[in-house]
Amino acid sequence: MTFLEKLDCLMEKYGLNKRTLSQKSDIPYTTIDNWYKRGYEGLKLPTLRKLNNFFNTSLDFWILDEITDPNYGKSNGFIVDYDEMEYIKKYRFIRDHSPEGTKTIDYVLDREYILAERIAELEETRQPSTPDNITMPQLLKDDLIAMENAMSAMHEKKKGMTGKNWFNK
């Protein structure tokens, strides 16, 4: 998707024409009009930043033709460190080459997430009278067993609802 295709798409989405885009983004009308008449090869970085800020997109969205999602790169305050990015890359590789592997990862993530939520909940409600020598894992033993049973049942149910089995249920 080219720069102008992206611009057209966003202008249509927000009900803008060249004149209103110019007025609202503080980019001269002649600049916008010339992108359509002469091309956008000479596009200046300050102008691109204005466009970027107006539409609340990333600069990569405008620069890279293969990026077509205007929300690409937005994190809304969500910060991913390098190690987490590596996990995301691995997950995507597994997703693309071993779909069954993603089911295993999803199962483990769901299980651990539920456990972490329960630990956080118990930490918030932990009474001062609870002996210090009792650890969170000890307090969670019954919950963990119940959760494991529920997650196993859910996993088995999901397995049983794939392919032909799903239509027979």
Backbone as numpy.savetxt, mean C-alpha at the origin, in Angstrom:
# Nx Ny Nz CAx CAy CAz Cx Cy Cz
2.24 5.12 -20.27 1.38 6.29 -20.27 2.29 7.52 -20.27
2.12 8.37 -21.25 2.98 9.55 -21.37 2.56 10.65 -20.41
3.40 11.65 -20.33 3.12 12.82 -19.48 1.77 13.43 -19.83
1.52 13.65 -21.12 0.26 14.28 -21.52 -0.94 13.38 -21.27
-0.78 12.09 -21.44 -1.88 11.17 -21.14 -2.23 11.23 -19.65
-1.20 11.29 -18.82 -1.43 11.40 -17.37 -2.10 12.72 -17.03
-1.62 13.79 -17.66 -2.21 15.11 -17.42 -3.67 15.13 -17.85
-3.95 14.61 -19.04 -5.33 14.55 -19.52 -6.22 13.76 -18.56
-5.72 12.63 -18.10 -6.47 11.76 -17.20 -6.83 12.50 -15.90
-5.85 13.18 -15.31 -6.10 13.90 -14.07 -6.98 15.12 -14.28
-6.79 15.79 -15.40 -7.65 16.95 -15.69 -9.10 16.49 -15.84
-9.30 15.38 -16.52 -10.65 14.85 -16.69 -11.22 14.42 -15.33
-10.41 13.75 -14.54 -10.86 13.28 -13.23 -11.34 14.43 -12.35
-10.64 15.56 -12.40 -10.97 16.70 -11.55 -11.79 17.78 -12.27
-12.24 17.47 -13.50 -13.09 18.40 -14.25 -12.39 19.70 -14.61
-11.14 19.59 -15.02 -10.36 20.78 -15.36 -10.13 20.88 -16.86
-9.98 22.10 -17.32 -9.46 22.31 -18.67 -8.13 23.04 -18.51
-7.49 23.38 -19.62 -6.18 24.02 -19.53 -6.24 25.34 -18.76
-7.31 26.10 -19.00 -7.44 27.42 -18.35 -7.60 27.26 -16.83
-8.50 26.38 -16.40 -8.70 26.23 -14.95 -7.47 25.61 -14.28
-6.81 24.70 -14.97 -5.58 24.13 -14.42 -4.55 25.23 -14.23
-4.44 26.09 -15.21 -3.50 27.21 -15.13 -3.81 28.10 -13.94
-5.07 28.45 -13.77 -5.46 29.34 -12.68 -5.24 28.71 -11.32
-5.57 27.43 -11.20 -5.50 26.78 -9.89 -4.09 26.32 -9.51
-3.26 26.04 -10.51 -1.92 25.51 -10.22 -0.84 26.58 -10.28
-1.21 27.76 -10.74 -0.24 28.86 -10.89 0.81 28.55 -11.95
0.40 27.79 -12.97 1.26 27.53 -14.13 0.67 28.34 -15.28
1.48 29.16 -15.96 0.92 29.98 -17.05 0.19 29.12 -18.10
-0.93 29.68 -18.58 -1.74 28.98 -19.58 -0.90 28.65 -20.81
-0.06 29.58 -21.23 0.75 29.35 -22.44 1.70 28.17 -22.26
2.19 27.98 -21.05 3.07 26.83 -20.77 2.31 25.53 -20.97
1.12 25.45 -20.38 0.30 24.24 -20.50 -0.10 24.02 -21.96
-0.53 25.07 -22.62 -0.95 24.96 -24.02 0.20 24.51 -24.91
1.40 25.01 -24.62 2.57 24.64 -25.43 2.97 23.18 -25.24
2.66 22.59 -24.09 2.93 21.16 -23.92 2.18 20.36 -24.98
0.98 20.79 -25.29 0.16 20.09 -26.28 0.58 20.43 -27.70
1.05 21.65 -27.93 1.41 22.08 -29.29 2.84 21.71 -29.67
3.77 21.87 -28.73 5.19 21.71 -29.06 5.86 20.56 -28.32
5.17 19.97 -27.38 5.78 18.91 -26.60 6.21 19.40 -25.23
6.64 18.49 -24.43 6.96 18.80 -23.03 8.42 18.49 -22.70
9.24 18.33 -23.73 10.65 17.99 -23.50 11.38 19.04 -22.68
11.02 20.29 -22.84 11.70 21.37 -22.12 11.05 21.69 -20.77
10.25 20.80 -20.25 9.55 21.01 -18.99 10.55 21.29 -17.87
10.34 22.38 -17.18 11.24 22.80 -16.11 10.82 22.16 -14.78
11.80 21.85 -13.95 11.55 21.22 -12.67 10.61 22.04 -11.77
10.79 23.35 -11.66 9.85 24.13 -10.82 8.40 24.03 -11.32
8.22 23.95 -12.62 6.87 23.81 -13.18 6.32 22.42 -12.87
7.16 21.42 -13.00 6.74 20.06 -12.69 6.37 19.94 -11.20
7.11 20.62 -10.36 6.80 20.61 -8.92 5.44 21.24 -8.64
5.13 22.32 -9.35 3.81 22.94 -9.19 2.70 21.97 -9.57
2.90 21.29 -10.69 1.92 20.31 -11.16 1.81 19.17 -10.14
2.95 18.72 -9.69 3.03 17.65 -8.71 2.30 18.03 -7.42
2.54 19.21 -6.92 1.90 19.67 -5.69 0.41 19.87 -5.88
0.02 20.40 -7.03 -1.40 20.64 -7.27 -2.19 19.33 -7.27
-1.68 18.32 -7.97 -2.39 17.04 -8.07 -2.04 16.08 -6.93
-1.11 16.49 -6.06 -0.69 15.65 -4.94 -0.21 14.27 -5.41
0.73 14.29 -6.31 1.32 13.07 -6.85 2.80 13.05 -6.50
3.49 11.98 -6.92 4.94 11.94 -6.75 5.58 12.41 -8.06
6.80 12.89 -7.98 7.50 13.27 -9.20 7.71 12.08 -10.11
7.93 10.90 -9.52 8.09 9.68 -10.33 6.88 9.43 -11.23
5.69 9.75 -10.74 4.48 9.56 -11.53 4.59 10.31 -12.85
5.10 11.52 -12.82 5.19 12.33 -14.04 6.37 11.94 -14.91
7.44 11.50 -14.31 8.69 11.26 -15.04 8.73 9.89 -15.70
8.22 8.88 -15.04 8.33 7.51 -15.53 7.04 7.07 -16.22
7.13 6.75 -17.50 5.94 6.37 -18.28 5.26 5.11 -17.75
6.04 4.19 -17.17 5.45 2.93 -16.71 4.62 3.09 -15.42
4.76 4.20 -14.74 3.96 4.44 -13.53 2.68 5.14 -13.95
1.56 4.46 -13.72 0.27 5.00 -14.16 -0.66 5.34 -13.00
-0.27 4.99 -11.80 -1.09 5.25 -10.62 -0.69 6.57 -10.00
-1.59 7.57 -9.99 -1.23 8.87 -9.40 -0.91 8.78 -7.91
-1.31 7.70 -7.26 -1.01 7.52 -5.84 0.32 6.83 -5.61
1.01 6.48 -6.68 2.30 5.80 -6.57 3.24 6.60 -5.68
3.87 5.90 -4.75 4.88 6.53 -3.91 4.35 7.27 -2.71
3.05 7.41 -2.62 2.49 8.11 -1.46 2.53 7.18 -0.27
2.88 7.73 0.84 2.94 6.89 2.03 2.01 7.38 3.13
1.50 8.60 3.00 0.61 9.16 4.02 1.17 8.96 5.42
2.45 9.28 5.58 3.08 9.17 6.89 3.58 7.78 7.22
3.41 6.85 6.32 3.85 5.48 6.54 5.28 5.36 6.04
6.19 5.06 6.94 7.61 5.00 6.59 8.05 3.54 6.55
8.70 3.16 5.47 9.21 1.81 5.31 10.73 1.88 5.33
11.35 1.13 6.25 12.80 1.13 6.29 13.36 0.12 5.28
14.66 0.09 5.15 15.29 -0.75 4.14 14.95 -2.23 4.32
15.04 -2.72 5.55 14.74 -4.14 5.80 13.30 -4.49 5.41
12.38 -3.59 5.73 10.98 -3.83 5.36 10.81 -3.84 3.84
11.52 -2.96 3.17 11.46 -2.93 1.70 11.98 -4.24 1.12
13.00 -4.79 1.72 13.53 -6.07 1.27 12.49 -7.18 1.45
11.75 -7.14 2.57 10.69 -8.13 2.78 9.60 -7.98 1.72
9.27 -6.76 1.38 8.26 -6.53 0.34 8.73 -7.09 -0.99
10.00 -6.86 -1.33 10.55 -7.41 -2.58 10.48 -8.93 -2.59
10.86 -9.53 -1.46 10.81 -11.00 -1.38 9.38 -11.50 -1.50
8.45 -10.82 -0.82 7.05 -11.24 -0.88 6.54 -11.17 -2.32
6.85 -10.10 -3.03 6.40 -9.96 -4.42 7.02 -11.04 -5.31
8.28 -11.37 -5.06 8.92 -12.43 -5.83 8.22 -13.76 -5.59
7.96 -14.05 -4.31 7.25 -15.29 -3.97 5.86 -15.28 -4.59
5.16 -14.15 -4.51 3.82 -14.04 -5.10 3.84 -14.36 -6.59
4.86 -13.87 -7.27 4.95 -14.07 -8.72 5.39 -15.48 -9.11
6.15 -16.15 -8.25 6.74 -17.44 -8.62 6.26 -18.63 -7.79
5.59 -18.37 -6.68 5.14 -19.45 -5.82 3.86 -19.04 -5.08
2.73 -19.03 -5.78 1.48 -18.58 -5.16 1.15 -19.31 -3.86
1.49 -20.59 -3.76 1.23 -21.32 -2.51 2.07 -20.75 -1.37
3.25 -20.26 -1.71 4.12 -19.65 -0.70 3.48 -18.42 -0.08
2.74 -17.65 -0.89 2.09 -16.46 -0.34 1.00 -16.85 0.65
0.35 -17.98 0.42 -0.67 -18.44 1.38 -0.03 -18.73 2.73
1.14 -19.34 2.70 1.85 -19.64 3.94 2.25 -18.35 4.66
2.79 -17.42 3.90 3.22 -16.14 4.48 2.02 -15.41 5.06
0.92 -15.36 4.31 -0.28 -14.69 4.80 -0.79 -15.33 6.09
-0.75 -16.64 6.13 -1.19 -17.37 7.33 -0.35 -16.99 8.54
0.97 -17.02 8.37 1.87 -16.69 9.47 1.69 -15.23 9.89
1.60 -14.32 8.93 1.42 -12.90 9.26 0.11 -12.68 10.02
-0.96 -13.31 9.55 -2.24 -13.17 10.24 -2.15 -13.69 11.67
-1.54 -14.86 11.83 -1.40 -15.47 13.15 -0.58 -14.58 14.09
0.54 -14.13 13.61 1.42 -13.30 14.44 0.80 -11.93 14.73
0.05 -11.40 13.78 -0.60 -10.11 13.99 -1.64 -10.22 15.11
-2.44 -11.27 15.06 -3.45 -11.49 16.10 -2.77 -11.65 17.46
-1.69 -12.39 17.50 -0.94 -12.58 18.74 -0.40 -11.24 19.25
0.18 -10.45 18.37 0.73 -9.15 18.78 -0.36 -8.22 19.29
-1.53 -8.26 18.64 -2.66 -7.45 19.11 -3.06 -7.86 20.53
-3.11 -9.15 20.74 -3.51 -9.66 22.06 -2.47 -9.28 23.13
-1.19 -9.38 22.77 -0.13 -8.98 23.70 -0.27 -7.50 24.05
-0.48 -6.67 23.04 -0.63 -5.23 23.28 -1.84 -4.95 24.16
-2.92 -5.67 23.89 -4.13 -5.51 24.70 -3.87 -5.89 26.16
-3.17 -6.99 26.36 -2.86 -7.43 27.72 -1.90 -6.47 28.42
-0.95 -5.93 27.68 -0.02 -4.98 28.27 -0.75 -3.72 28.74
-1.76 -3.30 27.97 -2.53 -2.11 28.34 -3.38 -2.36 29.58
-3.88 -3.59 29.72 -4.80 -3.88 30.83 -4.13 -4.63 31.97
-2.83 -4.84 31.88 -2.12 -5.60 32.91 -2.25 -4.91 34.27
-2.68 -5.65 35.22 -2.90 -5.11 36.57 -1.56 -5.02 37.31
-1.40 -4.00 38.13 -0.17 -3.88 38.92 0.06 -5.09 39.83
-1.01 -5.79 40.19 -0.87 -6.93 41.10 -0.35 -8.17 40.40
-0.25 -8.13 39.06 0.27 -9.29 38.33 1.74 -9.47 38.70
2.11 -10.63 39.14 3.51 -10.84 39.54 4.46 -10.57 38.37
5.56 -9.92 38.65 6.54 -9.57 37.62 7.20 -10.80 37.00
7.19 -11.92 37.72 7.86 -13.10 37.18 6.96 -13.85 36.17
5.72 -13.41 36.00 4.86 -14.02 34.98 5.04 -13.22 33.70
5.48 -13.89 32.66 5.73 -13.21 31.40 4.49 -13.20 30.53
4.48 -12.34 29.53 3.36 -12.27 28.61 3.08 -13.61 27.94
4.10 -14.34 27.47 3.79 -15.63 26.85 3.06 -16.58 27.79
3.38 -16.54 29.10 2.65 -17.39 30.05 1.19 -16.97 30.15
0.97 -15.66 30.18 -0.40 -15.16 30.26 -1.20 -15.48 29.01
-0.50 -15.64 27.88 -1.17 -15.85 26.60 -1.33 -17.31 26.21
-0.82 -18.22 27.00 -0.78 -19.62 26.59 -2.15 -20.13 26.13
-3.19 -19.93 26.93 -4.52 -20.40 26.56 -5.03 -19.67 25.31
-4.80 -18.35 25.27 -5.22 -17.58 24.09 -4.51 -18.07 22.84
-3.23 -18.34 22.96 -2.46 -18.78 21.81 -2.95 -20.13 21.29
-3.23 -21.05 22.19 -3.74 -22.36 21.79 -5.08 -22.21 21.07
-5.96 -21.38 21.63 -7.27 -21.15 21.01 -7.10 -20.49 19.64
-6.19 -19.53 19.56 -5.96 -18.84 18.30 -5.38 -19.80 17.25
-4.43 -20.61 17.65 -3.84 -21.59 16.74 -4.92 -22.52 16.17
-5.81 -22.98 17.04 -6.89 -23.86 16.59 -7.80 -23.13 15.60
-8.14 -21.88 15.90 -9.01 -21.11 15.01 -8.33 -20.84 13.68
-7.06 -20.47 13.72 -6.33 -20.18 12.48 -6.16 -21.45 11.64
-5.89 -22.57 12.29 -5.77 -23.83 11.55 -7.08 -24.19 10.88
-8.18 -24.01 11.60 -9.49 -24.30 11.03 -9.77 -23.37 9.85
-9.42 -22.10 10.01 -9.64 -21.14 8.94 -8.79 -21.50 7.72
-7.54 -21.89 7.96 -6.65 -22.27 6.87 -7.19 -23.49 6.13
-7.65 -24.47 6.87 -8.22 -25.68 6.27 -9.48 -25.34 5.47
-10.28 -24.44 5.99 -11.50 -24.04 5.30 -11.15 -23.35 3.99
-10.14 -22.46 4.01 -9.70 -21.78 2.79 -9.21 -22.80 1.77
-8.41 -23.76 2.26 -7.89 -24.79 1.36 -9.03 -25.56 0.72
-10.04 -25.87 1.50 -11.17 -26.65 1.02 -12.07 -25.88 0.08
-11.94 -24.55 0.03 -12.83 -23.75 -0.81 -12.15 -23.28 -2.09
-11.10 -23.96 -2.50 -10.44 -23.62 -3.76 -10.85 -24.62 -4.82
-10.76 -24.21 -6.06 -11.03 -25.09 -7.19 -12.42 -25.67 -7.16
-12.53 -26.97 -7.50 -13.82 -27.63 -7.61 -14.52 -27.77 -6.26
-13.75 -27.92 -5.20 -14.35 -28.08 -3.87 -15.24 -26.91 -3.50
-14.88 -25.71 -3.92 -15.63 -24.52 -3.56 -17.06 -24.62 -4.10
-17.21 -25.13 -5.32 -18.55 -25.21 -5.92 -19.40 -26.28 -5.28
-18.78 -27.25 -4.65 -19.52 -28.35 -4.04 -19.99 -28.04 -2.63
-19.48 -26.98 -2.04 -19.81 -26.66 -0.65 -21.15 -25.95 -0.56
